Short mmCIF file of C-alpha atoms in Angstrom, two decimals:
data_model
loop_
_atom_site.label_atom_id
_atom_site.label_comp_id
_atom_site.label_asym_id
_atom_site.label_seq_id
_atom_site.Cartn_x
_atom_site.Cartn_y
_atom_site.Cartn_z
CA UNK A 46 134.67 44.22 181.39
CA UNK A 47 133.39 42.99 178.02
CA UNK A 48 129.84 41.68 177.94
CA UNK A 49 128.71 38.01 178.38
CA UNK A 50 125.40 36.00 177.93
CA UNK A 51 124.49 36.53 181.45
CA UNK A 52 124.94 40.20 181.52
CA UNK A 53 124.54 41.86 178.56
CA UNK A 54 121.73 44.23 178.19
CA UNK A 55 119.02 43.55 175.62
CA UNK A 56 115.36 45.48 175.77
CA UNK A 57 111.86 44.10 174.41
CA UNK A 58 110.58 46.49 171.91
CA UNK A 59 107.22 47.91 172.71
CA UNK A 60 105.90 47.37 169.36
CA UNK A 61 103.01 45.33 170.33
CA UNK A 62 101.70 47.99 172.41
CA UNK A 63 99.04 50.92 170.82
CA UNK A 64 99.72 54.18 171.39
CA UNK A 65 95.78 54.83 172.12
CA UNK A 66 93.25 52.94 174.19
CA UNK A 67 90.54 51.48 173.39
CA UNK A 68 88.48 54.88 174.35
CA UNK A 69 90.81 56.56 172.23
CA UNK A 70 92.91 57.91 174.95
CA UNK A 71 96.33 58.48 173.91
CA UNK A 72 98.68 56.37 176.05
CA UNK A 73 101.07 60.05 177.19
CA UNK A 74 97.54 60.71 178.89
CA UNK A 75 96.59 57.47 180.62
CA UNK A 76 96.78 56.63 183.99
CA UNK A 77 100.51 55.69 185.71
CA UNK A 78 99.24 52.53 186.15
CA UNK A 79 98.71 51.95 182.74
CA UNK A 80 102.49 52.12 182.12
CA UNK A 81 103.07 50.23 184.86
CA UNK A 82 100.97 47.44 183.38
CA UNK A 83 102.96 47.12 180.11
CA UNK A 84 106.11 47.42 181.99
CA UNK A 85 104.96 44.36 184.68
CA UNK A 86 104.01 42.40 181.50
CA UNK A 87 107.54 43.06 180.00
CA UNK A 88 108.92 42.33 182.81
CA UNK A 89 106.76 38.93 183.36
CA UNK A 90 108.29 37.73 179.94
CA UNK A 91 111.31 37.69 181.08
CA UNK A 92 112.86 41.06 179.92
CA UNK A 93 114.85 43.67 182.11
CA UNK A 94 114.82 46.01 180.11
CA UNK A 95 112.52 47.59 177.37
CA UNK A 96 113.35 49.92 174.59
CA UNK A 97 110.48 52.91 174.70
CA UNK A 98 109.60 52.65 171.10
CA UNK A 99 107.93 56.03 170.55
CA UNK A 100 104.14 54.18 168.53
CA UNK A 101 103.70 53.71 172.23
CA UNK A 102 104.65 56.28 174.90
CA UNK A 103 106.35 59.51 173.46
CA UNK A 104 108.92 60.62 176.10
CA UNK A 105 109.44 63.30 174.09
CA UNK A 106 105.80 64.92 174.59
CA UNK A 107 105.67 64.74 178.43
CA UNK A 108 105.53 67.68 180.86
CA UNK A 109 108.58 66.94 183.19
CA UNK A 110 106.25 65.96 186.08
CA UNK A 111 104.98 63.08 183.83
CA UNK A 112 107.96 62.00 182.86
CA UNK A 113 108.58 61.87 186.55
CA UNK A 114 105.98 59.43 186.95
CA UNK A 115 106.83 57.85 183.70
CA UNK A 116 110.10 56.51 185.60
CA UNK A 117 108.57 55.74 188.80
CA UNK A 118 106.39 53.51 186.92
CA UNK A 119 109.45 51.96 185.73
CA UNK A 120 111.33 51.66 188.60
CA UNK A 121 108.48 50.56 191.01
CA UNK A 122 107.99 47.55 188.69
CA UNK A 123 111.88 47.08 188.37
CA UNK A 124 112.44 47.48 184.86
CA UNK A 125 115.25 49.00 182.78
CA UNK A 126 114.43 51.64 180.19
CA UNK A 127 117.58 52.72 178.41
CA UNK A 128 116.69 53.54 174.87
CA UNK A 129 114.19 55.44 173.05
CA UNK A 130 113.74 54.70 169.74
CA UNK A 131 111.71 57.30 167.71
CA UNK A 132 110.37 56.29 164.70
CA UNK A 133 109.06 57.77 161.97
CA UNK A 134 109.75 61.51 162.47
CA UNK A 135 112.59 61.89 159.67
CA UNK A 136 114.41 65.42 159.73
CA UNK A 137 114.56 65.77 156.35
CA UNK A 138 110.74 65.20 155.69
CA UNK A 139 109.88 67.76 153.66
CA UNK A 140 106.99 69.11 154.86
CA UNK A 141 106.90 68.29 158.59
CA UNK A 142 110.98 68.67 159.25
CA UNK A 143 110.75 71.50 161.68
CA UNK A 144 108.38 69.94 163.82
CA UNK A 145 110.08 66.28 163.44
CA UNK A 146 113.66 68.25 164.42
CA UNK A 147 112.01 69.82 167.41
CA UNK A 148 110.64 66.33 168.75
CA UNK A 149 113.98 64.88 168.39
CA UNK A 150 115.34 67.19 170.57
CA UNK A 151 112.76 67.11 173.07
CA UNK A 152 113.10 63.07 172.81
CA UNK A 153 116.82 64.06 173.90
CA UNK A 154 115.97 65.85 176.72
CA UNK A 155 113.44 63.36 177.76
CA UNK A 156 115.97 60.10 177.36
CA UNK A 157 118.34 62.26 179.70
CA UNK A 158 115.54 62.42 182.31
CA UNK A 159 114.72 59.08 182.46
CA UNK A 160 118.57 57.64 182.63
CA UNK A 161 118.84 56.35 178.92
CA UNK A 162 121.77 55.43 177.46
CA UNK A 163 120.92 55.48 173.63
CA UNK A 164 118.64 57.46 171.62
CA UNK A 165 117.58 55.92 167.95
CA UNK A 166 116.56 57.87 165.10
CA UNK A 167 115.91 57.01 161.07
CA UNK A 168 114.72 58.82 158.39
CA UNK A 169 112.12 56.47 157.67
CA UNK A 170 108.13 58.76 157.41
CA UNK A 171 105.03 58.22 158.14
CA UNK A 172 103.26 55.07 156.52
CA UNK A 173 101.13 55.85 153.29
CA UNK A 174 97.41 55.02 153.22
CA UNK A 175 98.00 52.08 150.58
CA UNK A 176 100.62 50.72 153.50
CA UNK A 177 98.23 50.80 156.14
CA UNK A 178 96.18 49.05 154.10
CA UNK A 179 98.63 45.68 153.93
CA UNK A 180 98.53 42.93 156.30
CA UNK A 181 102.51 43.31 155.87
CA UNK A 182 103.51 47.04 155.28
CA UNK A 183 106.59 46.49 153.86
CA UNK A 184 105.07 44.86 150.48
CA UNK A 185 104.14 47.79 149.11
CA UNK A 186 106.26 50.58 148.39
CA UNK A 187 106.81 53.71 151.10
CA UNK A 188 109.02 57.01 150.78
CA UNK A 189 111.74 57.11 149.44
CA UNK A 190 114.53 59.74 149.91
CA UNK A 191 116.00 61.46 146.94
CA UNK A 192 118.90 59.16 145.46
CA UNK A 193 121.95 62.10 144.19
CA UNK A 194 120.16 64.89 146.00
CA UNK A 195 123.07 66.63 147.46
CA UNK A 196 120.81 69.29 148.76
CA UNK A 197 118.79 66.58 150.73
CA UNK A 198 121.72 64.66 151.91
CA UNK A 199 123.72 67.60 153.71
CA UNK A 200 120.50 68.91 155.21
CA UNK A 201 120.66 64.89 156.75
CA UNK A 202 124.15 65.20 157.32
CA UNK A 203 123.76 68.85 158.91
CA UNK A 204 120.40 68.37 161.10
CA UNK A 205 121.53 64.36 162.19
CA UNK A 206 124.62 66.27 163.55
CA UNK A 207 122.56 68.56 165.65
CA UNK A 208 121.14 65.95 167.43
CA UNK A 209 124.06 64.66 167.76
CA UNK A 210 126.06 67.46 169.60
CA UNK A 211 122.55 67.64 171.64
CA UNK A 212 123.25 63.94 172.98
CA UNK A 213 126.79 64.50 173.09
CA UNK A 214 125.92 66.96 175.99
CA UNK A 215 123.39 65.16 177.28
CA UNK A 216 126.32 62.25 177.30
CA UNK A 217 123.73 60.08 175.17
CA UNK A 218 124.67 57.84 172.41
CA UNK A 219 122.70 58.77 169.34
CA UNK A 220 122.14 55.57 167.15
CA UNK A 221 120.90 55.49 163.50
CA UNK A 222 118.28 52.92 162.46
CA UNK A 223 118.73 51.32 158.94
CA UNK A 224 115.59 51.16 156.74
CA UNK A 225 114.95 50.84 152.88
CA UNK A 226 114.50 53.32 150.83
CA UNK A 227 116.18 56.05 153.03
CA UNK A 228 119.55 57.28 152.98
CA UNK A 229 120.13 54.81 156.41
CA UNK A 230 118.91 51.56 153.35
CA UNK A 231 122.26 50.51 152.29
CA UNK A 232 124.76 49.30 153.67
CA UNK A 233 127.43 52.13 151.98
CA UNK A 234 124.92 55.04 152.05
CA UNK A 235 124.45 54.27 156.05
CA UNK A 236 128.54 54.29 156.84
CA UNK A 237 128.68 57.16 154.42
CA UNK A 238 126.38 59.21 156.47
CA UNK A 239 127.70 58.25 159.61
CA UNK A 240 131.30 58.88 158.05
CA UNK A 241 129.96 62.27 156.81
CA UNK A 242 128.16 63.36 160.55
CA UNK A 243 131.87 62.71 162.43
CA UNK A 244 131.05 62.69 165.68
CA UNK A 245 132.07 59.96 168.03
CA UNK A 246 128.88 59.30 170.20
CA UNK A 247 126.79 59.02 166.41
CA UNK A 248 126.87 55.47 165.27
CA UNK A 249 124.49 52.74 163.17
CA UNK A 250 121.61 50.87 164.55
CA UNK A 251 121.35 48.18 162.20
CA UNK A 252 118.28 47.01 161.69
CA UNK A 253 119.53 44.38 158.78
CA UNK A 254 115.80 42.68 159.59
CA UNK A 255 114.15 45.76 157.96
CA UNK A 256 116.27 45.64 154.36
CA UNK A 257 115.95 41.56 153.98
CA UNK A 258 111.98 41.69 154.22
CA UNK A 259 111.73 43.70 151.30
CA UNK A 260 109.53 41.65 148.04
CA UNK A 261 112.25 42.66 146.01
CA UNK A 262 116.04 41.63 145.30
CA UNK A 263 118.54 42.90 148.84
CA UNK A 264 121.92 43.26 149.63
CA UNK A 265 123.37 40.17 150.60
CA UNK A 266 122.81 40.26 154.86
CA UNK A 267 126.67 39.17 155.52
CA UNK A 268 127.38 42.23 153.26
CA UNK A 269 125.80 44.16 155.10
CA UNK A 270 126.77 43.11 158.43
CA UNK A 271 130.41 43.39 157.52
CA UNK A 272 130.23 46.90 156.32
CA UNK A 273 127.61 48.28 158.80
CA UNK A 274 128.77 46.64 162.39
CA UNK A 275 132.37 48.20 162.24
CA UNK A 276 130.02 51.39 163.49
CA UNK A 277 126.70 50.07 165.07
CA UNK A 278 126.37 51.76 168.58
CA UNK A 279 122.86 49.58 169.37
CA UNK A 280 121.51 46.87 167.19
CA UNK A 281 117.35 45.97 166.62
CA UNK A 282 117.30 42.33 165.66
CA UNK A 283 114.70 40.70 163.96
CA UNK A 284 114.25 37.83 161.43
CA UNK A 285 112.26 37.02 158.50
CA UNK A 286 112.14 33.42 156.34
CA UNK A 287 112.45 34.51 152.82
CA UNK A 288 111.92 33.00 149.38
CA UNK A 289 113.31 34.19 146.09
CA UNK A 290 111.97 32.68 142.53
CA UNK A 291 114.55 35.09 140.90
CA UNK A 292 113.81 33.77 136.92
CA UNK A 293 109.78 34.27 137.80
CA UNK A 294 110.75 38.17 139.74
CA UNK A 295 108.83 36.16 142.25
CA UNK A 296 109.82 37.69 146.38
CA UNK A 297 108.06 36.52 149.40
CA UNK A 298 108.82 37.38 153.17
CA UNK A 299 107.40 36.98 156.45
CA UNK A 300 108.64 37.25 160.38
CA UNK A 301 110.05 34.23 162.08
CA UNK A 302 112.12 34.00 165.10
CA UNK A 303 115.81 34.84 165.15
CA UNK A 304 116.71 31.58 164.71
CA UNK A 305 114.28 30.49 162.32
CA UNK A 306 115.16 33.09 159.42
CA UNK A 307 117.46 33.82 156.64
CA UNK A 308 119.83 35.98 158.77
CA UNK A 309 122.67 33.56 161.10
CA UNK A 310 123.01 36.04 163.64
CA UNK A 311 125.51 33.56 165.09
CA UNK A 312 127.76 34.18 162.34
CA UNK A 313 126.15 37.97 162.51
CA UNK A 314 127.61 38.24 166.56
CA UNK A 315 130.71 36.39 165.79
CA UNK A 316 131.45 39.95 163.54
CA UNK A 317 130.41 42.42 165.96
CA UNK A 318 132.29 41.18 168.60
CA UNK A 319 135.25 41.21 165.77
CA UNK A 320 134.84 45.01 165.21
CA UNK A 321 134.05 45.47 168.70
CA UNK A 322 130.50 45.71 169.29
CA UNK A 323 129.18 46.05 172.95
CA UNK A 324 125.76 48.03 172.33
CA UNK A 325 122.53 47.34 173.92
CA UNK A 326 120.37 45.14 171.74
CA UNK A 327 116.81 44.98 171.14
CA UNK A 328 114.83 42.13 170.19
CA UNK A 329 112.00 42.62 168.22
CA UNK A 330 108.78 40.89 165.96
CA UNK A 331 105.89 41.76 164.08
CA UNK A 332 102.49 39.75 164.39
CA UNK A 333 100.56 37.58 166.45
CA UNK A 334 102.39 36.98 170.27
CA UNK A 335 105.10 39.50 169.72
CA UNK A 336 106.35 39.96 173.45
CA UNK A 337 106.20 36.14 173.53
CA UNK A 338 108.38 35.82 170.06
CA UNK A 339 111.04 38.29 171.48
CA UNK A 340 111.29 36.99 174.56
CA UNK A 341 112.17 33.79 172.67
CA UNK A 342 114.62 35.74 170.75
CA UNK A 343 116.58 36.48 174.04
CA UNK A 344 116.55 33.30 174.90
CA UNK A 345 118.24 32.43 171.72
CA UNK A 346 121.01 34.94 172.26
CA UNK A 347 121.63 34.04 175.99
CA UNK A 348 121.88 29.97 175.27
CA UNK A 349 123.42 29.90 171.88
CA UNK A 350 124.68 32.93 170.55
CA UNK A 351 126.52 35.58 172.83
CA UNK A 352 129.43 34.83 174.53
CA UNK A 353 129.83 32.69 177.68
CA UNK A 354 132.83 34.37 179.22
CA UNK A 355 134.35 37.56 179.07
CA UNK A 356 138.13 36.24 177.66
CA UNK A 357 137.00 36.67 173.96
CA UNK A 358 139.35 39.00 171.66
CA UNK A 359 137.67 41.91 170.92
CA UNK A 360 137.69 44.13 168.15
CA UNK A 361 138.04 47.90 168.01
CA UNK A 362 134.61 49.81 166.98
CA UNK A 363 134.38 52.63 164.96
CA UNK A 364 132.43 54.97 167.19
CA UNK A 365 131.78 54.99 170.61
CA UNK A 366 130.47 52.10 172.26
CA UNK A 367 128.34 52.05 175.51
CA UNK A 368 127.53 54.84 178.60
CA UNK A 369 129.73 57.73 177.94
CA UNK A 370 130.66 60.55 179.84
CA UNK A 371 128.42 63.65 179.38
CA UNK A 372 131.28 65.34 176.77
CA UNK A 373 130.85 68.83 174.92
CA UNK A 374 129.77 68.88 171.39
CA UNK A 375 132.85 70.53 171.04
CA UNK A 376 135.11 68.10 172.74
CA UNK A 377 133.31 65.10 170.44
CA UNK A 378 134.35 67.59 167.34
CA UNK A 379 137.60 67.55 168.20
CA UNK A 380 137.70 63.54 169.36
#
């Protein structure tokens, strides 16, 4: 059955939420309860489901009796957790691959222990100092992956693969999140890599919210929707109100509710659906009442944007779309 308003599954990302207490007690070490506490106030918003964005709990970093507790935290409050995204730990970094490679996998393992049904990776690294320093991070310039470095590129292509095969067996999704300035920052370069990895259970997660906040000139956003959702496998949504004084070289962006900002994601859903989209999404937002913001941003979908009934026409996806079988690597090669 194809997904409706009513039923299908979005998750509140956990950005809002430190990874360290206030006595500067990393959150894999608190208390149970603790998790319990953000999960009953994710919950109380109106969510149920949340995406474990990895800046809070890392799954991947928890004996296995912890990450027993981890899900009866979960499920004694009654909330979903289906996805981990990990962010930040790119596989081609140069200097910390290895050990970003080996978390991924781990991550893996740990989103098969809890019941997930999507794992999501970029290549995005580690902010630099002059980007902590910004109210707004993403007005100042980050890493950027080497642009013609075939070298780079098929070690992407070759380790993004790996993971792959590992979530193919694991009978995980593995989803790649867009962001600028990587090899996952265009719309082309994205497809290409996805095109390049070949493996049915690999797909795009994309985060069009993270290219259109940029203080510099973007891809058009229905470009990029058109050439991106044909092989999204989960989707992070987010808005931003932009303004462009192109003669002056004058950019400006800031977040804004879903419905508020320069992206129509009703004309943005009317596509997926087209090229068959039926991936989990995640609502997310930066600054001040975040939960509160994306818990608005469901809203939005539910009443006005996803589809009432299930009779819509809809398109065939490019990769695999929602829980799959636990497959061989081999049998995905071969697909």
């Amino acid at each position: 059955m194809a997904y409706t308003a009513e039923n299908w599954p979005i998750t509140a990302a956990l950005l809002q939420f430190p990874g360290t207490s206030a006595a500067g007690v990393h959150i894999n070490d608190a208390e149970a309860s603790v998790w319990g506490d953000v999960f009953q106030e994710v919950k109380d918003a109106g969510f149920a489901n949340a995406d474990l964005t990895d800046s809070w709990v890392r799954p991947g970093d928890l004996s296995e009796s912890r990450l027993e507790e981890f899900k009866a935290a979960a499920n004694h409050v009654g909330i979903g957790i289906p996805v981990i995204s990990a962010i930040r730990r790119s596989v081609i970094d140069e200097a910390n691959w290895e050990d970003n490679l080996a978390y991924s996998h781990r991550t893996i393992d740990a989103a098969a222990a809890l019941g997930c049904e999507v794992v999501s990776f970029g290549l995005h690294q580690a902010l630099t100092a002059e980007q902590q320093k910004q109210l707004w991070f993403w007005t100042v310039q980050g890493h950027t992956d080497p642009v013609g470095d075939t070298e780079t590129w098929n070690k992407a292509v070759t380790r993004l693969r790996e993971l792959g095969q590992h979530a193919a067996d694991a009978g995980l999704l593995l989803s790649l999140e867009m962001y600028e300035d990587t090899y996952l920052g265009t719309a082309d370069s994205s497809v290409q890599l996805v095109q390049d990895i070949d493996l049915a259970n690999v797909g795009l997660n994309p985060d069009i919210g993270n290219l259109i906040r940029l203080h510099r000139p973007i891809e058009d956003w229905r470009e990029v929707v058109a050439k991106t959702l044909p092989y999204a496998n989960y989707w992070h949504v987010k808005n931003y109100i932009r303004d462009e004084n192109v003669a002056r070289g004058n950019y400006t962006a800031m977040p804004a509710p879903m419905e508020s900002g320069l992206i129509s994601y009703r004309e943005a859903f009317k596509v997926a659906l087209s090229v068959g989209y039926q991936g989990i999404i995640c609502t997310e937002h930066y600054g001040g009442d975040g939960l509160s913001v994306t818990a608005s941003n469901q809203d939005y979908l539910r009443s006005k944007v996803l589809p009432k009934t299930a009779d819509y026409v809809l398109g065939t996806s490019q990769v695999a779309q929602g829980r799959q079988l636990p497959l061989t690597s081999a049998a995905l090669l071969n697909a």
